[in-house]
Amino acid sequence: MGRIDRTFRIVPASVIALATLLAGCATALPSLEGRAPTTALTDTAGTRLGRVLEPVVAAHPGKTGVHPLLKPRDAFATRALLAAVAEKSLDVQYYIWHGDPVGYLLFEALWQAAERGVRVRLLLDDNNTGGLDPTLAALDAHPNVEVRLYNPFLQRSGRIFGYLGDFQRLNRRMHNKSFTADNQVTVVGGRNIGGEYFGVGSDMVFADLDVAAIGTAVHEVSRQFDLYWNSPSAYPAASFVGTPGPEGVGDLKARFAAARANPESVAYLEALRTTPVVRDILDRRVSFEWAKATVVYDDPAKTLDTQARADFLLFPALVRAIGRPEKSLDLVSPYFVPGKEGTESLAALARGGVQVRVLTNSLAASDVAVVHAGYAKRRHDLLHAGVRLFELKPTATEELPPERTGVGSSSSSGLHAKTFAVDRERIFVGSFNFDLRSALLNTEMGLVIDSAVLAQSMADGFDSIIPLAAYEVVLAADGSSLQWIERTSAGEKRHDTEPETGWLRRTGVGVMSLLPIDWLL
């Protein structure tokens, strides 16, 4: 998640308190009467993607072909090019869709597909659609596009104040991310839609991970999309954004043109020309890792259920699918807030002989200090148990070659990938952060992939790349204070305080770590 998608994590305590008092004053949402249920199209074998993939998929019955999308501009281009080759359907589900050049380039890709007759279903969590109402209204008015808003805000501006009367509902968000073309290819992972997720940001570029998948898992991703699309929390956008005025479509096309003309768009438009993934899929040249893959996801009933019933939750299914670590656990989570029970579980694994390694954001790389506070207070317990902790440097993109990051060297770095590997045999890629919010409040999804190749690749990263891209946090000789080891080509340096941070910020994190707010983070 990025700076905007973490709004609910930084709602002032006074607002939260007042929201709790006023929780019974929420205004009723509109009726869903007349909303037509729809499902993923299954008659897509005759599409271009279907014809190309049928013999490839048939040669691997019961398995899923997975291709990692590590470089951010490749991840952008794959989505845009899938929209360009789709012939029947696009099912698109996101937590964030920014109104920046990247967002409008992909909005235009959906529009152009609809102009060709492709059915487009766009499901957006409403927490981050501020300022997009005219765009969504114009898109939704297209006869081949339907937009739905998940868990919508009645108040369309100053949304933070919407929490005052409806905190219990609005504090639960849809964090799922999927992009599926013709029910034949899907992209699943950690990236939202916006410049910072695809290699360009004004002050932050996120290191992230998606996978393009074909085969068995695609239809399960489509089933989870249908479940959310037809859920009681998905409202037709027109009920909230209205209908476009006479200039609505013209204004939308002007925004498309402005996005293409923006200097930041040059690199993305070049990526559309040079990224080989979709072209290689069509030419049957792409290298897929074939494996058993399980799609895990929360039931959208979790959004309206305040008791967090286990049968609604992704996490138990994720644990069952990936199995208990016996040898190793490599975990990457940008917002790592394990809480008391999670800390005890990880510590027990480490004490039992399992190699546990965690990569999260350093305080200098974190975009929300309060979340770092939820993690920082657990470091001593984890380290004493033998867990190894790595914190991404804000300068990681400067210190690693572009072929390892996929971005230039001028931007600050932040971690956004959500992935972990067990025993160098199985790996999870998806939207789930290792925190209580992902476990209990937000809805999440992802793939558990039984692939030693992908899991070993992640372990290799911890062995070689991560020690250079991150500080390793260790216990000092006295056993009570912490040190941060910085490894560079020039040698090793130790810091006694959190690197690249000031006294005031560190003090603020220390104070916030005393607050009992882990469940909100």
Short mmCIF file of C-alpha atoms in Angstrom, two decimals:
data_model
loop_
_atom_site.label_atom_id
_atom_site.label_comp_id
_atom_site.label_asym_id
_atom_site.label_seq_id
_atom_site.Cartn_x
_atom_site.Cartn_y
_atom_site.Cartn_z
CA MET A 1 0.00 0.00 0.00
CA GLY A 2 1.10 3.53 -0.58
CA ARG A 3 0.76 6.89 1.04
CA ILE A 4 -2.87 7.44 0.04
CA ASP A 5 -4.03 3.87 0.46
CA ARG A 6 -3.09 4.02 4.12
CA THR A 7 -5.52 6.81 5.01
CA PHE A 8 -7.38 4.58 7.43
CA ARG A 9 -4.13 3.79 9.22
CA ILE A 10 -3.46 7.40 10.15
CA VAL A 11 -6.90 8.65 11.12
CA PRO A 12 -6.23 10.83 14.18
CA ALA A 13 -7.01 9.18 17.50
CA SER A 14 -9.54 11.89 18.35
CA VAL A 15 -11.43 11.16 15.13
CA ILE A 16 -11.41 7.43 15.90
CA ALA A 17 -12.75 8.07 19.40
CA LEU A 18 -15.48 10.36 18.14
CA ALA A 19 -16.30 7.91 15.35
CA THR A 20 -16.81 5.16 17.89
CA LEU A 21 -19.25 7.34 19.84
CA LEU A 22 -21.18 8.25 16.70
CA ALA A 23 -21.12 4.78 15.13
CA GLY A 24 -24.88 4.48 15.45
CA CYS A 25 -25.49 7.66 13.45
CA ALA A 26 -24.50 6.31 10.02
CA THR A 27 -26.72 7.25 7.10
CA ALA A 28 -28.17 4.29 5.21
CA LEU A 29 -26.59 3.23 1.94
CA PRO A 30 -28.83 3.09 -1.13
CA SER A 31 -30.76 -0.05 -1.96
CA LEU A 32 -29.15 -2.67 -4.22
CA GLU A 33 -32.52 -3.49 -5.75
CA GLY A 34 -32.17 -3.56 -9.52
CA ARG A 35 -28.44 -4.34 -9.48
CA ALA A 36 -27.99 -7.16 -11.99
CA PRO A 37 -25.66 -10.00 -11.00
CA THR A 38 -23.10 -10.96 -13.64
CA THR A 39 -20.40 -13.59 -13.80
CA ALA A 40 -17.14 -14.15 -15.65
CA LEU A 41 -17.49 -15.14 -19.28
CA THR A 42 -16.54 -18.76 -19.88
CA ASP A 43 -16.97 -18.94 -23.66
CA THR A 44 -13.56 -17.41 -24.36
CA ALA A 45 -11.71 -20.39 -25.85
CA GLY A 46 -12.17 -18.87 -29.30
CA THR A 47 -10.50 -15.57 -28.41
CA ARG A 48 -6.98 -14.87 -29.53
CA LEU A 49 -5.67 -15.55 -26.02
CA GLY A 50 -7.80 -18.69 -25.76
CA ARG A 51 -6.61 -20.14 -29.07
CA VAL A 52 -2.97 -19.49 -28.22
CA LEU A 53 -3.12 -20.83 -24.68
CA GLU A 54 -5.37 -23.88 -25.11
CA PRO A 55 -2.64 -26.34 -26.23
CA VAL A 56 -0.16 -24.94 -23.69
CA VAL A 57 -2.60 -25.28 -20.79
CA ALA A 58 -3.80 -28.71 -22.00
CA ALA A 59 -0.22 -29.96 -21.82
CA HIS A 60 -0.18 -29.16 -18.07
CA PRO A 61 -3.52 -30.44 -16.70
CA GLY A 62 -4.44 -29.22 -13.24
CA LYS A 63 -1.53 -26.81 -13.10
CA THR A 64 -1.01 -23.07 -13.34
CA GLY A 65 1.65 -21.36 -15.42
CA VAL A 66 3.24 -18.49 -13.52
CA HIS A 67 5.53 -15.74 -14.82
CA PRO A 68 6.92 -13.25 -12.25
CA LEU A 69 6.64 -9.56 -13.09
CA LEU A 70 9.55 -8.05 -11.20
CA LYS A 71 10.24 -4.90 -13.20
CA PRO A 72 7.57 -2.26 -12.59
CA ARG A 73 7.27 -1.00 -16.16
CA ASP A 74 6.92 -4.57 -17.43
CA ALA A 75 4.09 -5.01 -14.90
CA PHE A 76 2.40 -1.87 -16.24
CA ALA A 77 2.85 -2.86 -19.88
CA THR A 78 1.54 -6.38 -19.27
CA ARG A 79 -1.74 -4.99 -17.96
CA ALA A 80 -2.08 -2.45 -20.77
CA LEU A 81 -1.23 -4.98 -23.49
CA LEU A 82 -3.61 -7.58 -22.07
CA ALA A 83 -6.34 -4.95 -22.30
CA ALA A 84 -5.27 -4.31 -25.90
CA VAL A 85 -5.56 -7.97 -26.96
CA ALA A 86 -8.70 -8.85 -24.97
CA GLU A 87 -11.67 -9.68 -27.18
CA LYS A 88 -14.50 -10.53 -24.79
CA SER A 89 -13.92 -9.48 -21.20
CA LEU A 90 -11.78 -7.58 -18.72
CA ASP A 91 -12.40 -8.08 -15.00
CA VAL A 92 -10.37 -5.55 -13.01
CA GLN A 93 -10.27 -5.23 -9.20
CA TYR A 94 -8.09 -2.78 -7.22
CA TYR A 95 -7.70 -1.06 -3.92
CA ILE A 96 -6.04 2.07 -5.36
CA TRP A 97 -6.31 3.61 -8.80
CA HIS A 98 -4.57 6.98 -8.88
CA GLY A 99 -5.66 9.82 -11.15
CA ASP A 100 -2.07 10.31 -12.36
CA PRO A 101 -0.64 9.69 -15.86
CA VAL A 102 -0.25 5.96 -15.23
CA GLY A 103 -3.81 5.69 -13.93
CA TYR A 104 -5.21 7.45 -16.97
CA LEU A 105 -3.12 5.42 -19.40
CA LEU A 106 -4.72 2.29 -17.97
CA PHE A 107 -8.18 3.89 -17.82
CA GLU A 108 -7.73 4.59 -21.52
CA ALA A 109 -6.71 0.97 -22.14
CA LEU A 110 -10.01 -0.14 -20.58
CA TRP A 111 -11.95 2.45 -22.58
CA GLN A 112 -10.37 1.38 -25.86
CA ALA A 113 -11.19 -2.25 -25.10
CA ALA A 114 -14.81 -1.28 -24.45
CA GLU A 115 -14.87 0.61 -27.76
CA ARG A 116 -13.94 -2.69 -29.47
CA GLY A 117 -16.90 -4.41 -27.79
CA VAL A 118 -15.08 -5.94 -24.81
CA ARG A 119 -17.17 -6.18 -21.64
CA VAL A 120 -15.31 -4.32 -18.88
CA ARG A 121 -16.13 -4.77 -15.19
CA LEU A 122 -14.18 -2.42 -12.93
CA LEU A 123 -14.43 -2.94 -9.15
CA LEU A 124 -12.66 -0.33 -7.02
CA ASP A 125 -12.48 0.01 -3.28
CA ASP A 126 -13.93 3.44 -2.58
CA ASN A 127 -11.36 4.49 0.01
CA ASN A 128 -9.06 6.00 -2.60
CA THR A 129 -11.30 7.20 -5.43
CA GLY A 130 -11.31 10.82 -4.25
CA GLY A 131 -11.28 13.21 -7.22
CA LEU A 132 -12.16 10.47 -9.71
CA ASP A 133 -15.96 10.75 -9.63
CA PRO A 134 -16.26 12.50 -13.06
CA THR A 135 -13.93 9.95 -14.64
CA LEU A 136 -15.75 7.00 -13.12
CA ALA A 137 -19.10 8.47 -14.17
CA ALA A 138 -17.93 8.81 -17.79
CA LEU A 139 -16.47 5.30 -17.83
CA ASP A 140 -19.57 3.80 -16.26
CA ALA A 141 -21.79 5.48 -18.86
CA HIS A 142 -20.10 3.54 -21.67
CA PRO A 143 -22.46 0.72 -22.74
CA ASN A 144 -19.68 -1.88 -22.40
CA VAL A 145 -18.30 -0.68 -19.05
CA GLU A 146 -19.74 -1.19 -15.59
CA VAL A 147 -18.07 0.34 -12.55
CA ARG A 148 -18.86 -0.73 -9.00
CA LEU A 149 -17.55 0.80 -5.78
CA TYR A 150 -16.74 -1.44 -2.86
CA ASN A 151 -17.83 -0.33 0.61
CA PRO A 152 -18.54 3.20 -0.63
CA PHE A 153 -18.42 6.54 1.14
CA LEU A 154 -21.63 8.53 1.14
CA GLN A 155 -19.59 11.70 1.62
CA ARG A 156 -17.66 12.22 -1.63
CA SER A 157 -15.28 14.90 -0.34
CA GLY A 158 -13.52 15.19 3.02
CA ARG A 159 -13.87 11.46 3.35
CA ILE A 160 -11.95 11.20 6.58
CA PHE A 161 -15.02 12.73 8.23
CA GLY A 162 -17.13 9.90 6.84
CA TYR A 163 -15.58 7.81 9.59
CA LEU A 164 -17.32 9.97 12.20
CA GLY A 165 -20.68 8.32 11.72
CA ASP A 166 -19.72 5.02 10.09
CA PHE A 167 -16.30 4.03 11.40
CA GLN A 168 -17.02 0.35 11.99
CA ARG A 169 -18.00 -0.20 8.33
CA LEU A 170 -15.56 2.15 6.61
CA ASN A 171 -12.58 0.84 8.58
CA ARG A 172 -12.87 -2.40 6.58
CA ARG A 173 -11.52 -2.22 3.04
CA MET A 174 -11.10 -4.41 -0.06
CA HIS A 175 -7.35 -4.72 -0.61
CA ASN A 176 -7.59 -7.35 -3.38
CA LYS A 177 -5.78 -6.80 -6.69
CA SER A 178 -6.41 -8.68 -9.93
CA PHE A 179 -6.51 -7.95 -13.67
CA THR A 180 -8.02 -10.72 -15.81
CA ALA A 181 -8.31 -10.74 -19.62
CA ASP A 182 -10.80 -13.03 -21.40
CA ASN A 183 -10.76 -15.38 -18.39
CA GLN A 184 -7.49 -16.68 -19.89
CA VAL A 185 -4.70 -14.63 -18.28
CA THR A 186 -4.65 -12.92 -14.91
CA VAL A 187 -2.21 -10.63 -13.10
CA VAL A 188 -2.19 -10.98 -9.31
CA GLY A 189 0.13 -9.46 -6.73
CA GLY A 190 0.92 -6.43 -4.64
CA ARG A 191 0.75 -3.53 -7.08
CA ASN A 192 -1.99 -0.95 -7.08
CA ILE A 193 -2.44 1.36 -10.08
CA GLY A 194 -0.29 4.50 -9.90
CA GLY A 195 3.10 5.85 -10.85
CA GLU A 196 4.92 4.86 -7.67
CA TYR A 197 3.90 1.22 -8.18
CA PHE A 198 5.24 1.14 -11.74
CA GLY A 199 8.60 2.84 -11.47
CA VAL A 200 7.90 6.58 -11.32
CA GLY A 201 6.90 8.55 -8.26
CA SER A 202 7.43 12.12 -7.14
CA ASP A 203 9.17 11.04 -3.95
CA MET A 204 8.85 7.27 -3.65
CA VAL A 205 9.14 4.21 -5.87
CA PHE A 206 7.94 0.90 -4.47
CA ALA A 207 9.72 -2.42 -4.85
CA ASP A 208 6.86 -4.76 -5.65
CA LEU A 209 5.91 -8.11 -7.15
CA ASP A 210 3.13 -9.44 -9.39
CA VAL A 211 2.73 -12.66 -11.32
CA ALA A 212 1.02 -13.26 -14.66
CA ALA A 213 -0.80 -16.59 -14.54
CA ILE A 214 -2.51 -18.91 -17.00
CA GLY A 215 -4.23 -22.24 -16.48
CA THR A 216 -6.20 -23.54 -13.52
CA ALA A 217 -5.81 -20.57 -11.18
CA VAL A 218 -7.27 -18.08 -13.64
CA HIS A 219 -10.80 -19.44 -13.32
CA GLU A 220 -10.54 -19.40 -9.52
CA VAL A 221 -9.42 -15.75 -9.64
CA SER A 222 -12.50 -15.08 -11.78
CA ARG A 223 -14.70 -16.84 -9.24
CA GLN A 224 -13.36 -14.65 -6.44
CA PHE A 225 -13.97 -11.59 -8.63
CA ASP A 226 -17.58 -12.65 -9.17
CA LEU A 227 -18.01 -13.20 -5.43
CA TYR A 228 -16.90 -9.62 -4.72
CA TRP A 229 -18.67 -8.11 -7.74
CA ASN A 230 -22.02 -9.55 -6.64
CA SER A 231 -21.47 -9.06 -2.90
CA PRO A 232 -23.62 -6.79 -0.70
CA SER A 233 -20.66 -4.36 -0.45
CA ALA A 234 -20.33 -3.68 -4.22
CA TYR A 235 -22.53 -0.78 -5.34
CA PRO A 236 -23.17 0.52 -8.87
CA ALA A 237 -20.96 3.58 -9.17
CA ALA A 238 -23.73 5.77 -10.58
CA SER A 239 -25.47 5.72 -7.20
CA PHE A 240 -22.56 7.77 -5.85
CA VAL A 241 -20.79 9.50 -8.76
CA GLY A 242 -23.91 10.33 -10.76
CA THR A 243 -24.07 10.44 -14.54
CA PRO A 244 -21.72 12.47 -16.75
CA GLY A 245 -22.80 15.79 -18.15
CA PRO A 246 -22.86 16.54 -21.87
CA GLU A 247 -19.11 17.18 -21.85
CA GLY A 248 -18.28 14.10 -19.75
CA VAL A 249 -16.87 11.91 -22.50
CA GLY A 250 -15.03 14.82 -24.09
CA ASP A 251 -13.45 15.72 -20.75
CA LEU A 252 -12.42 12.09 -20.24
CA LYS A 253 -10.77 11.91 -23.64
CA ALA A 254 -8.97 15.17 -22.88
CA ARG A 255 -7.58 13.56 -19.72
CA PHE A 256 -6.44 10.59 -21.80
CA ALA A 257 -4.63 12.93 -24.19
CA ALA A 258 -3.03 14.84 -21.32
CA ALA A 259 -1.78 11.60 -19.80
CA ARG A 260 -0.18 10.54 -23.08
CA ALA A 261 1.46 13.96 -23.44
CA ASN A 262 2.81 14.05 -19.89
CA PRO A 263 6.63 13.71 -19.83
CA GLU A 264 6.34 10.97 -17.20
CA SER A 265 4.37 8.88 -19.70
CA VAL A 266 7.24 8.56 -22.16
CA ALA A 267 8.81 5.65 -20.29
CA TYR A 268 5.48 3.84 -20.01
CA LEU A 269 4.62 4.27 -23.67
CA GLU A 270 8.07 2.96 -24.50
CA ALA A 271 7.42 -0.02 -22.23
CA LEU A 272 4.32 -0.81 -24.29
CA ARG A 273 6.56 -1.04 -27.33
CA THR A 274 9.40 -3.02 -25.78
CA THR A 275 7.93 -5.24 -23.04
CA PRO A 276 7.92 -8.78 -24.41
CA VAL A 277 5.64 -10.60 -21.95
CA VAL A 278 2.29 -10.38 -23.76
CA ARG A 279 3.90 -10.69 -27.19
CA ASP A 280 5.77 -13.77 -26.00
CA ILE A 281 2.53 -15.24 -24.62
CA LEU A 282 0.89 -14.79 -28.01
CA ASP A 283 3.92 -16.30 -29.74
CA ARG A 284 4.09 -19.12 -27.14
CA ARG A 285 7.62 -18.08 -26.20
CA VAL A 286 7.07 -16.91 -22.63
CA SER A 287 8.73 -18.99 -19.94
CA PHE A 288 6.07 -20.12 -17.47
CA GLU A 289 6.82 -21.97 -14.28
CA TRP A 290 4.20 -24.74 -14.17
CA ALA A 291 3.06 -25.74 -10.70
CA LYS A 292 0.10 -26.49 -8.53
CA ALA A 293 -1.30 -23.13 -7.43
CA THR A 294 -4.04 -22.41 -4.91
CA VAL A 295 -5.97 -19.13 -4.99
CA VAL A 296 -6.67 -17.97 -1.43
CA TYR A 297 -8.98 -15.09 -0.62
CA ASP A 298 -11.23 -13.68 2.03
CA ASP A 299 -14.97 -14.00 1.69
CA PRO A 300 -16.34 -10.47 1.13
CA ALA A 301 -18.70 -11.18 4.02
CA LYS A 302 -15.67 -10.28 6.15
CA THR A 303 -16.37 -6.62 5.33
CA LEU A 304 -19.75 -6.69 7.05
CA ASP A 305 -18.96 -9.29 9.72
CA THR A 306 -17.73 -7.69 12.95
CA GLN A 307 -16.97 -11.00 14.67
CA ALA A 308 -14.19 -12.03 12.23
CA ARG A 309 -15.59 -15.54 11.74
CA ALA A 310 -12.83 -17.94 10.75
CA ASP A 311 -14.74 -19.25 7.73
CA PHE A 312 -14.61 -15.75 6.21
CA LEU A 313 -10.85 -15.33 6.61
CA LEU A 314 -8.00 -15.85 4.16
CA PHE A 315 -5.32 -16.41 6.77
CA PRO A 316 -6.38 -19.87 7.99
CA ALA A 317 -6.71 -21.02 4.36
CA LEU A 318 -3.30 -19.53 3.57
CA VAL A 319 -1.69 -21.41 6.47
CA ARG A 320 -3.30 -24.67 5.34
CA ALA A 321 -2.25 -24.18 1.72
CA ILE A 322 1.38 -23.24 2.33
CA GLY A 323 2.00 -25.53 5.30
CA ARG A 324 3.94 -25.13 8.53
CA PRO A 325 7.61 -24.27 7.96
CA GLU A 326 10.00 -27.06 8.93
CA LYS A 327 13.29 -25.64 7.65
CA SER A 328 12.90 -22.02 6.57
CA LEU A 329 10.54 -19.07 6.33
CA ASP A 330 11.49 -16.05 4.21
CA LEU A 331 8.94 -13.25 4.66
CA VAL A 332 8.63 -9.94 2.83
CA SER A 333 6.04 -7.51 4.16
CA PRO A 334 6.20 -3.72 3.79
CA TYR A 335 3.86 -3.14 6.73
CA PHE A 336 5.00 -5.75 9.20
CA VAL A 337 2.97 -5.57 12.41
CA PRO A 338 3.02 -9.11 13.81
CA GLY A 339 1.31 -8.27 17.09
CA LYS A 340 1.81 -10.31 20.23
CA GLU A 341 0.60 -13.64 18.84
CA GLY A 342 2.40 -13.29 15.51
CA THR A 343 5.63 -12.42 17.29
CA GLU A 344 5.29 -15.47 19.53
CA SER A 345 4.62 -17.71 16.50
CA LEU A 346 7.65 -16.48 14.59
CA ALA A 347 9.82 -16.70 17.70
CA ALA A 348 8.67 -20.27 18.34
CA LEU A 349 9.60 -21.26 14.79
CA ALA A 350 13.06 -19.74 15.15
CA ARG A 351 13.65 -21.36 18.54
CA GLY A 352 12.56 -24.67 17.02
CA GLY A 353 15.35 -24.54 14.45
CA VAL A 354 13.51 -22.93 11.51
CA GLN A 355 15.52 -20.25 9.72
CA VAL A 356 13.23 -17.18 9.83
CA ARG A 357 14.18 -14.09 7.82
CA VAL A 358 12.02 -10.97 7.50
CA LEU A 359 12.35 -8.01 5.14
CA THR A 360 10.30 -4.89 5.89
CA ASN A 361 10.72 -1.14 5.51
CA SER A 362 13.23 0.79 7.57
CA LEU A 363 11.90 3.84 9.37
CA ALA A 364 13.63 6.02 6.76
CA ALA A 365 11.92 4.11 3.93
CA SER A 366 8.49 3.83 5.60
CA ASP A 367 5.75 6.13 4.39
CA VAL A 368 3.73 5.81 7.63
CA ALA A 369 5.73 6.05 10.86
CA VAL A 370 2.87 4.83 13.04
CA VAL A 371 2.98 1.46 11.28
CA HIS A 372 6.72 1.22 11.91
CA ALA A 373 5.94 1.77 15.59
CA GLY A 374 3.78 -1.35 15.61
CA TYR A 375 6.75 -3.35 14.33
CA ALA A 376 9.62 -1.65 16.17
CA LYS A 377 8.40 -2.67 19.62
CA ARG A 378 8.59 -6.36 18.58
CA ARG A 379 12.20 -6.32 17.33
CA HIS A 380 13.88 -7.30 20.60
CA ASP A 381 11.64 -10.34 21.11
CA LEU A 382 12.16 -11.50 17.53
CA LEU A 383 15.93 -11.04 17.61
CA HIS A 384 16.33 -12.78 20.97
CA ALA A 385 14.50 -15.79 19.49
CA GLY A 386 16.87 -15.91 16.51
CA VAL A 387 14.75 -14.25 13.80
CA ARG A 388 16.85 -12.26 11.33
CA LEU A 389 15.45 -8.80 10.52
CA PHE A 390 16.26 -6.74 7.44
CA GLU A 391 14.95 -3.20 6.85
CA LEU A 392 14.99 -1.80 3.32
CA LYS A 393 17.21 1.24 2.80
CA PRO A 394 15.58 4.36 1.32
CA THR A 395 18.49 4.39 -1.15
CA ALA A 396 18.08 0.81 -2.38
CA THR A 397 17.29 1.85 -5.96
CA GLU A 398 20.47 3.94 -6.02
CA GLU A 399 22.71 1.16 -4.77
CA LEU A 400 21.44 -1.75 -6.85
CA PRO A 401 21.83 -1.99 -10.64
CA PRO A 402 18.69 -1.18 -12.70
CA GLU A 403 18.38 -4.78 -13.90
CA ARG A 404 17.70 -5.80 -10.29
CA THR A 405 15.16 -3.08 -9.53
CA GLY A 406 13.71 -2.16 -12.90
CA VAL A 407 13.73 1.55 -12.01
CA GLY A 408 16.15 4.41 -12.29
CA SER A 409 18.48 5.58 -9.56
CA SER A 410 16.95 8.95 -8.71
CA SER A 411 13.96 7.87 -6.62
CA SER A 412 13.65 6.97 -2.96
CA SER A 413 12.83 3.33 -2.30
CA GLY A 414 9.98 1.80 -0.40
CA LEU A 415 8.97 -1.83 -0.05
CA HIS A 416 5.49 -2.85 -1.21
CA ALA A 417 5.77 -6.53 -2.17
CA LYS A 418 3.83 -9.02 -0.05
CA THR A 419 5.33 -12.47 -0.39
CA PHE A 420 6.80 -15.28 1.64
CA ALA A 421 8.36 -18.67 0.98
CA VAL A 422 8.30 -21.84 3.09
CA ASP A 423 11.06 -24.46 3.09
CA ARG A 424 12.31 -23.19 -0.29
CA GLU A 425 9.45 -25.18 -1.82
CA ARG A 426 6.29 -23.05 -1.72
CA ILE A 427 5.68 -19.33 -2.14
CA PHE A 428 2.81 -16.90 -1.62
CA VAL A 429 2.34 -13.82 -3.83
CA GLY A 430 -0.57 -11.49 -3.27
CA SER A 431 -2.00 -8.52 -1.37
CA PHE A 432 -1.70 -9.85 2.20
CA ASN A 433 0.52 -7.92 4.63
CA PHE A 434 1.75 -9.65 7.78
CA ASP A 435 -0.33 -7.46 10.06
CA LEU A 436 -3.56 -7.58 12.01
CA ARG A 437 -5.38 -5.33 9.55
CA SER A 438 -4.85 -7.78 6.70
CA ALA A 439 -5.72 -10.71 8.95
CA LEU A 440 -8.87 -9.32 10.53
CA LEU A 441 -10.19 -6.17 8.83
CA ASN A 442 -9.30 -5.87 5.14
CA THR A 443 -10.13 -8.43 2.49
CA GLU A 444 -7.11 -9.93 0.71
CA MET A 445 -6.20 -12.43 -1.98
CA GLY A 446 -3.20 -14.16 -3.52
CA LEU A 447 -1.65 -17.32 -4.95
CA VAL A 448 0.11 -20.10 -3.06
CA ILE A 449 2.45 -21.68 -5.61
CA ASP A 450 4.14 -25.05 -5.08
CA SER A 451 7.33 -24.10 -6.88
CA ALA A 452 10.81 -24.82 -5.59
CA VAL A 453 12.16 -22.65 -8.41
CA LEU A 454 10.30 -19.51 -7.29
CA ALA A 455 10.80 -20.19 -3.59
CA GLN A 456 14.52 -20.79 -4.09
CA SER A 457 14.78 -17.57 -6.08
CA MET A 458 13.37 -15.69 -3.10
CA ALA A 459 15.82 -17.42 -0.75
CA ASP A 460 18.66 -16.48 -3.10
CA GLY A 461 17.52 -12.87 -2.81
CA PHE A 462 17.85 -13.03 0.97
CA ASP A 463 21.28 -14.56 0.53
CA SER A 464 22.69 -12.02 -1.92
CA ILE A 465 20.58 -8.95 -2.84
CA ILE A 466 18.74 -8.12 0.38
CA PRO A 467 21.87 -7.75 2.57
CA LEU A 468 23.00 -4.98 0.19
CA ALA A 469 19.58 -3.35 -0.23
CA ALA A 470 18.68 -3.39 3.47
CA TYR A 471 20.08 -2.77 6.91
CA GLU A 472 20.28 -5.88 9.06
CA VAL A 473 19.05 -5.22 12.59
CA VAL A 474 21.02 -7.05 15.28
CA LEU A 475 21.37 -7.05 19.05
CA ALA A 476 24.37 -5.12 20.32
CA ALA A 477 26.95 -6.74 22.55
CA ASP A 478 24.99 -5.73 25.67
CA GLY A 479 22.02 -7.79 24.47
CA SER A 480 19.54 -4.97 25.05
CA SER A 481 20.24 -2.23 22.51
CA LEU A 482 20.02 -2.52 18.72
CA GLN A 483 22.43 -1.91 15.89
CA TRP A 484 21.87 -1.58 12.16
CA ILE A 485 24.47 -3.18 9.87
CA GLU A 486 24.90 -1.38 6.56
CA ARG A 487 26.74 -3.43 3.93
CA THR A 488 28.14 -1.74 0.83
CA SER A 489 30.84 -2.47 -1.72
CA ALA A 490 33.16 -0.36 0.45
CA GLY A 491 32.63 -2.53 3.51
CA GLU A 492 30.42 -2.76 6.58
CA LYS A 493 29.22 0.02 8.85
CA ARG A 494 27.26 -0.19 12.10
CA HIS A 495 24.68 2.36 13.25
CA ASP A 496 23.53 2.74 16.85
CA THR A 497 20.32 4.52 15.87
CA GLU A 498 17.91 4.01 12.99
CA PRO A 499 19.85 5.19 9.91
CA GLU A 500 18.83 8.28 7.95
CA THR A 501 16.33 9.41 10.60
CA GLY A 502 16.17 12.34 12.98
CA TRP A 503 15.70 12.42 16.74
CA LEU A 504 12.17 13.80 16.52
CA ARG A 505 10.94 11.05 14.23
CA ARG A 506 12.53 8.32 16.32
CA THR A 507 11.02 9.79 19.48
CA GLY A 508 7.59 9.95 17.87
CA VAL A 509 7.80 6.29 16.89
CA GLY A 510 8.81 5.42 20.44
CA VAL A 511 5.78 7.20 21.85
CA MET A 512 3.40 5.66 19.30
CA SER A 513 4.75 2.18 20.06
CA LEU A 514 3.26 2.51 23.56
CA LEU A 515 -0.28 2.88 22.18
CA PRO A 516 -2.53 -0.22 21.97
CA ILE A 517 -3.38 0.30 18.30
CA ASP A 518 -1.78 -2.69 16.55
CA TRP A 519 -5.23 -3.80 15.35
CA LEU A 520 -5.61 -0.54 13.40
CA LEU A 521 -2.23 -0.72 11.68
#
